[in-house]
PDB file of C-alpha atoms in Angstrom:
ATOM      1  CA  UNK A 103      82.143  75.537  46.659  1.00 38.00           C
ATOM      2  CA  UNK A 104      85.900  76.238  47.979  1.00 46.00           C
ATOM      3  CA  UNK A 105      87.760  79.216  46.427  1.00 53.00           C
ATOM      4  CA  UNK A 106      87.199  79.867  42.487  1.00 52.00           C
ATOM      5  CA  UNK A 107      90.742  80.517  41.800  1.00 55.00           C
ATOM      6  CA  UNK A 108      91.965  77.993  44.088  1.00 52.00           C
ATOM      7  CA  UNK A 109      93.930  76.807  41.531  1.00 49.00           C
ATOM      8  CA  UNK A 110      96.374  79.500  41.359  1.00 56.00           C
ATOM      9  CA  UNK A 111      99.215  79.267  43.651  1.00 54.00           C
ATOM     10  CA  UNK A 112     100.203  83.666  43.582  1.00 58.00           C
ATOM     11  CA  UNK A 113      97.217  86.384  43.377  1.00 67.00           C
ATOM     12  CA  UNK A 114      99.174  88.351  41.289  1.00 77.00           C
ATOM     13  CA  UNK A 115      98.713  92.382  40.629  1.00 82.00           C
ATOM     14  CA  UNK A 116      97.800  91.741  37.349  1.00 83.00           C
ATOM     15  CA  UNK A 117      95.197  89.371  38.560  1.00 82.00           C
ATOM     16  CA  UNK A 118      93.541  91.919  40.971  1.00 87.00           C
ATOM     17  CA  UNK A 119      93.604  94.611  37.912  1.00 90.00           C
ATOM     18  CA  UNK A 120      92.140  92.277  35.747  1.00 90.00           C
ATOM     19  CA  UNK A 121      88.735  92.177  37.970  1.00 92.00           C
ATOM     20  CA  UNK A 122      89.016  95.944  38.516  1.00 92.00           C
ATOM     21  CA  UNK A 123      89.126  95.813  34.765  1.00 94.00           C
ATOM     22  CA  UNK A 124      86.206  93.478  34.775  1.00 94.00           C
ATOM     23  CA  UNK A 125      84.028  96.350  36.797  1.00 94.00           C
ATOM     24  CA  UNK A 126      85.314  98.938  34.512  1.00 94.00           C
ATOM     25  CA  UNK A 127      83.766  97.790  31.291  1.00 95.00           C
ATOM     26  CA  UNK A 128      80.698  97.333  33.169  1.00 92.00           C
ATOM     27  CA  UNK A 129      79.099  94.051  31.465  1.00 92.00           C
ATOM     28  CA  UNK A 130      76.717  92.403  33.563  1.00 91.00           C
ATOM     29  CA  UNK A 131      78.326  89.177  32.172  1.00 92.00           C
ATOM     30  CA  UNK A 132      81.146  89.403  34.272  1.00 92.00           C
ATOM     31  CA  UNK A 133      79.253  89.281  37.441  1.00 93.00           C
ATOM     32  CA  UNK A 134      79.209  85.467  37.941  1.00 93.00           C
ATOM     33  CA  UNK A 135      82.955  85.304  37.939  1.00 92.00           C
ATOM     34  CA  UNK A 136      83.279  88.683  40.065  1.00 95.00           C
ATOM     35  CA  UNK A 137      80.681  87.373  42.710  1.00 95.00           C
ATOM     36  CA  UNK A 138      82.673  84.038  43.037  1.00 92.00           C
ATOM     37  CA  UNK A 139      85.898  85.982  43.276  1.00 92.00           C
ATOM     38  CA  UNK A 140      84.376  87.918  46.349  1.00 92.00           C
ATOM     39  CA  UNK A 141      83.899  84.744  48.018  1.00 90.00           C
ATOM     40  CA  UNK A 142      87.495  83.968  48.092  1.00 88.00           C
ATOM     41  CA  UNK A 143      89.525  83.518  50.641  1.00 87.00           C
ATOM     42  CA  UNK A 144      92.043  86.236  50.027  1.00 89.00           C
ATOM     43  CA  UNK A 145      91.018  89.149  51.075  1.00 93.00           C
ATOM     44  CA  UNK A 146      92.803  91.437  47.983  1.00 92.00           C
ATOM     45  CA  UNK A 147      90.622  89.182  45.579  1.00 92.00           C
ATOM     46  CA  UNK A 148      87.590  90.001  47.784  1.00 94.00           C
ATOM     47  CA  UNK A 149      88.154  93.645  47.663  1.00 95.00           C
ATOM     48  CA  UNK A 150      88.705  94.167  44.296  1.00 95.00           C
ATOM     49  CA  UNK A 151      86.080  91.759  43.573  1.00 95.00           C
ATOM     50  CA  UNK A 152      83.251  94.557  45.598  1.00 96.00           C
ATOM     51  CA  UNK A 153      85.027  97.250  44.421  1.00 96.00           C
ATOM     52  CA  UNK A 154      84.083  96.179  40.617  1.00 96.00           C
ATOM     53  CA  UNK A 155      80.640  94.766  41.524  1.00 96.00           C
ATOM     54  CA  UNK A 156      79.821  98.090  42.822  1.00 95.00           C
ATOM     55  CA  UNK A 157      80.925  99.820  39.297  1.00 95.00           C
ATOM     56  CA  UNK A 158      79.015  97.151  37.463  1.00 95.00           C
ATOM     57  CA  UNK A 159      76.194  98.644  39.085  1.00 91.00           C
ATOM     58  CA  UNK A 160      74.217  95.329  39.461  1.00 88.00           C
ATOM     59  CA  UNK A 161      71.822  95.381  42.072  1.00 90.00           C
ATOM     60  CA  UNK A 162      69.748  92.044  42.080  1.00 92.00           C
ATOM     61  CA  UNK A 163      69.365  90.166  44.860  1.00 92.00           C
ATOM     62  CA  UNK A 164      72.664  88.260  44.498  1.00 94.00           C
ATOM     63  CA  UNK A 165      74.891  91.013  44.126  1.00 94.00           C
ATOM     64  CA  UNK A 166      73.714  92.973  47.450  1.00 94.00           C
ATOM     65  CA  UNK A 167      73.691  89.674  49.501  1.00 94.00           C
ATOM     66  CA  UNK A 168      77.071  88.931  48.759  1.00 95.00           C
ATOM     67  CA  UNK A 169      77.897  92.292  49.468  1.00 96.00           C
ATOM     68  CA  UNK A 170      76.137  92.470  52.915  1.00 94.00           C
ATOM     69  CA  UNK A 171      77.914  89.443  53.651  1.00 94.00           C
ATOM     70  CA  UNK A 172      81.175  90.980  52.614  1.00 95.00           C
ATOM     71  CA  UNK A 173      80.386  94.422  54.352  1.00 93.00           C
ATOM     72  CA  UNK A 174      80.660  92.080  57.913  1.00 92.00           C
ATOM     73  CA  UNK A 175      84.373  90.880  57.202  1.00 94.00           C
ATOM     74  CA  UNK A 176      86.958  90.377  59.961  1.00 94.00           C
ATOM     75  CA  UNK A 177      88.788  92.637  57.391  1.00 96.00           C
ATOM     76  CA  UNK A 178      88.736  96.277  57.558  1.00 95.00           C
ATOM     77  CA  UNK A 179      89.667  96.732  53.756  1.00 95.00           C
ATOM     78  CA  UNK A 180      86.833  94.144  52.399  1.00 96.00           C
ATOM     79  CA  UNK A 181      84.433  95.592  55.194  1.00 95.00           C
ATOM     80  CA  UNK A 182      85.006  99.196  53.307  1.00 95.00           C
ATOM     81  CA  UNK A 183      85.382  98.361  49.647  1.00 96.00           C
ATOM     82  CA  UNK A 184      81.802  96.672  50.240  1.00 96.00           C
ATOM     83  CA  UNK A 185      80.265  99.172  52.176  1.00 94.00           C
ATOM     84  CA  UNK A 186      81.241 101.549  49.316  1.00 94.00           C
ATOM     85  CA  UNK A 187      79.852  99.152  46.951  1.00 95.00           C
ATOM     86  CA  UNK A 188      76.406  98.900  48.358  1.00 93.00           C
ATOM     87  CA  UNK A 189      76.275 103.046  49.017  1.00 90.00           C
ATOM     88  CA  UNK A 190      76.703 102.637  44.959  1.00 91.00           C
ATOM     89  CA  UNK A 191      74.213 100.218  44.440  1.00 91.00           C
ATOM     90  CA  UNK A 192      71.958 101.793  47.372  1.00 86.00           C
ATOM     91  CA  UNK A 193      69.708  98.400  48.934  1.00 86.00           C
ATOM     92  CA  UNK A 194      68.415 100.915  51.396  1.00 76.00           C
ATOM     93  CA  UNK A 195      69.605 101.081  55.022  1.00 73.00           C
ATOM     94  CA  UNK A 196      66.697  98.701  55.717  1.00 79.00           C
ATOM     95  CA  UNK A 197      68.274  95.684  53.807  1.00 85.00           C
ATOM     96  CA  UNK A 198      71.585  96.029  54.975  1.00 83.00           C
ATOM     97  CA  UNK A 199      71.172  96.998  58.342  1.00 82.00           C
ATOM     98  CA  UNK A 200      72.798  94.227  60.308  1.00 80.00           C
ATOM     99  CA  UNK A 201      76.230  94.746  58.556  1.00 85.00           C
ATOM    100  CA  UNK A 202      76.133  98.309  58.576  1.00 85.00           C
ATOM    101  CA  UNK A 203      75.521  98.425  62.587  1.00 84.00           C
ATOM    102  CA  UNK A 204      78.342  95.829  62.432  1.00 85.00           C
ATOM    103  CA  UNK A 205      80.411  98.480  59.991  1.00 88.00           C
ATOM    104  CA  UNK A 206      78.975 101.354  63.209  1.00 86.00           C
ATOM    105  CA  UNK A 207      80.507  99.386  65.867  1.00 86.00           C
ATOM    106  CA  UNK A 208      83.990  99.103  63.946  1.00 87.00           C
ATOM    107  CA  UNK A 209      87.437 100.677  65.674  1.00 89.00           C
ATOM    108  CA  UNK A 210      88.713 100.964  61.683  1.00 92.00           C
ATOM    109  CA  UNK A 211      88.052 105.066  61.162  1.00 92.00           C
ATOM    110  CA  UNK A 212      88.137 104.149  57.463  1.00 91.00           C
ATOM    111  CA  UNK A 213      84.932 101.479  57.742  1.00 91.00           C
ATOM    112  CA  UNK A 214      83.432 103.754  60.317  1.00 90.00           C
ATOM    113  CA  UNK A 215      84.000 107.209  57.790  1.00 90.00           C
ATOM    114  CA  UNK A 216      82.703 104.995  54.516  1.00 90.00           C
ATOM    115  CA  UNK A 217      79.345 103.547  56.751  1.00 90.00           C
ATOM    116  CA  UNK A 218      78.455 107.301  57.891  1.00 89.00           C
ATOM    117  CA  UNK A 219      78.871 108.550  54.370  1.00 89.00           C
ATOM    118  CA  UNK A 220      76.459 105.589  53.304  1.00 87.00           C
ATOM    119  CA  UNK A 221      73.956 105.942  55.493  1.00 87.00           C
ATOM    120  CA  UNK A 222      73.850 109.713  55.148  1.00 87.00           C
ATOM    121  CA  UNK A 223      73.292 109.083  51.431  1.00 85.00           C
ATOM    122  CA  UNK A 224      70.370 107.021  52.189  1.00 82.00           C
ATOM    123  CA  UNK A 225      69.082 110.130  53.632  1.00 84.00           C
ATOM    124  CA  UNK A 226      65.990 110.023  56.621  1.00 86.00           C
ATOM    125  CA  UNK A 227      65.178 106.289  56.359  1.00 83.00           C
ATOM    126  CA  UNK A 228      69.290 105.779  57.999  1.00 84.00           C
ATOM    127  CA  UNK A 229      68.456 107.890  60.997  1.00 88.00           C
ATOM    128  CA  UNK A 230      66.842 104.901  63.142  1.00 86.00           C
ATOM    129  CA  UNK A 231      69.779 102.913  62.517  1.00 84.00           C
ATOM    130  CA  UNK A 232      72.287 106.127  63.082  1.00 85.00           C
ATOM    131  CA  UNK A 233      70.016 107.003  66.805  1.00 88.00           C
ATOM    132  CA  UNK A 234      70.595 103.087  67.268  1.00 83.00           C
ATOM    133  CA  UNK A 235      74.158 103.461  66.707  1.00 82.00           C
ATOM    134  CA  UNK A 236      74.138 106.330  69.468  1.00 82.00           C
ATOM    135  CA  UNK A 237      72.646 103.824  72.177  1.00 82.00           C
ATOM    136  CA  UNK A 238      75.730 101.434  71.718  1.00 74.00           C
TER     137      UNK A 238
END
């Protein structure tokens, strides 16, 4: 697909408002353009691009994959923003599993502190994967 905004040449601060924006009103519409902007390349698009699916509050299937996948990023920041994201939109520990023991296993205290507080919102059903977590 290559990047959606490939065509600009400077991801500008007004750019990454304008999708935090785009999660602030909330419209489902904007999804399509915020799920395409998480699978850019730069990772300050990315971010902001979880950060607002998370307070569209969208969970189909689309939204949480993309999220998963983004929760597993070589970088810290997207790897939290999602993680955050999917507490919001809560999949269940069970759906997300591999990236969060991915997220467990991270040196980043700010990915590690934002994966504990998800799975403790998930309540019981996170304690296999927390006992897991303990082995490794």
């Amino acid at each position: 697909m290559g990047d959606f905004f490939a065509f600009r040449t400077l991801i500008t601060p007004r750019f990454i408002q304008i999708l935090f924006a785009l999660g602030l009103l909330g419209d489902p519409a904007s999804r399509g353009a915020l799920i395409a902007a998480l699978k850019d390349s730069n990772p300050r698009v990315q971010g902001r691009a979880a950060e607002a699916l998370g307070l569209i509050g969208d969970s189909s299937d689309e939204t949480i994959d993309v999220l998963i996948k983004a929760a597993t990023s070589p970088d810290p920041n997207v790897m939290r923003v999602a993680i955050a994201a999917l507490r919001t939109l809560e999949p269940g520990p069970q759906r997300a599993a591999a990236a969060l023991s991915r997220a467990l296993a991270s040196n980043d205290q700010a990915v590690l502190v934002q994966t504990i507080e998800a799975l403790v919102a998930q309540g019981a059903d996170a304690v296999p994967l927390l006992v897991e977590a303990l082995k490794q």
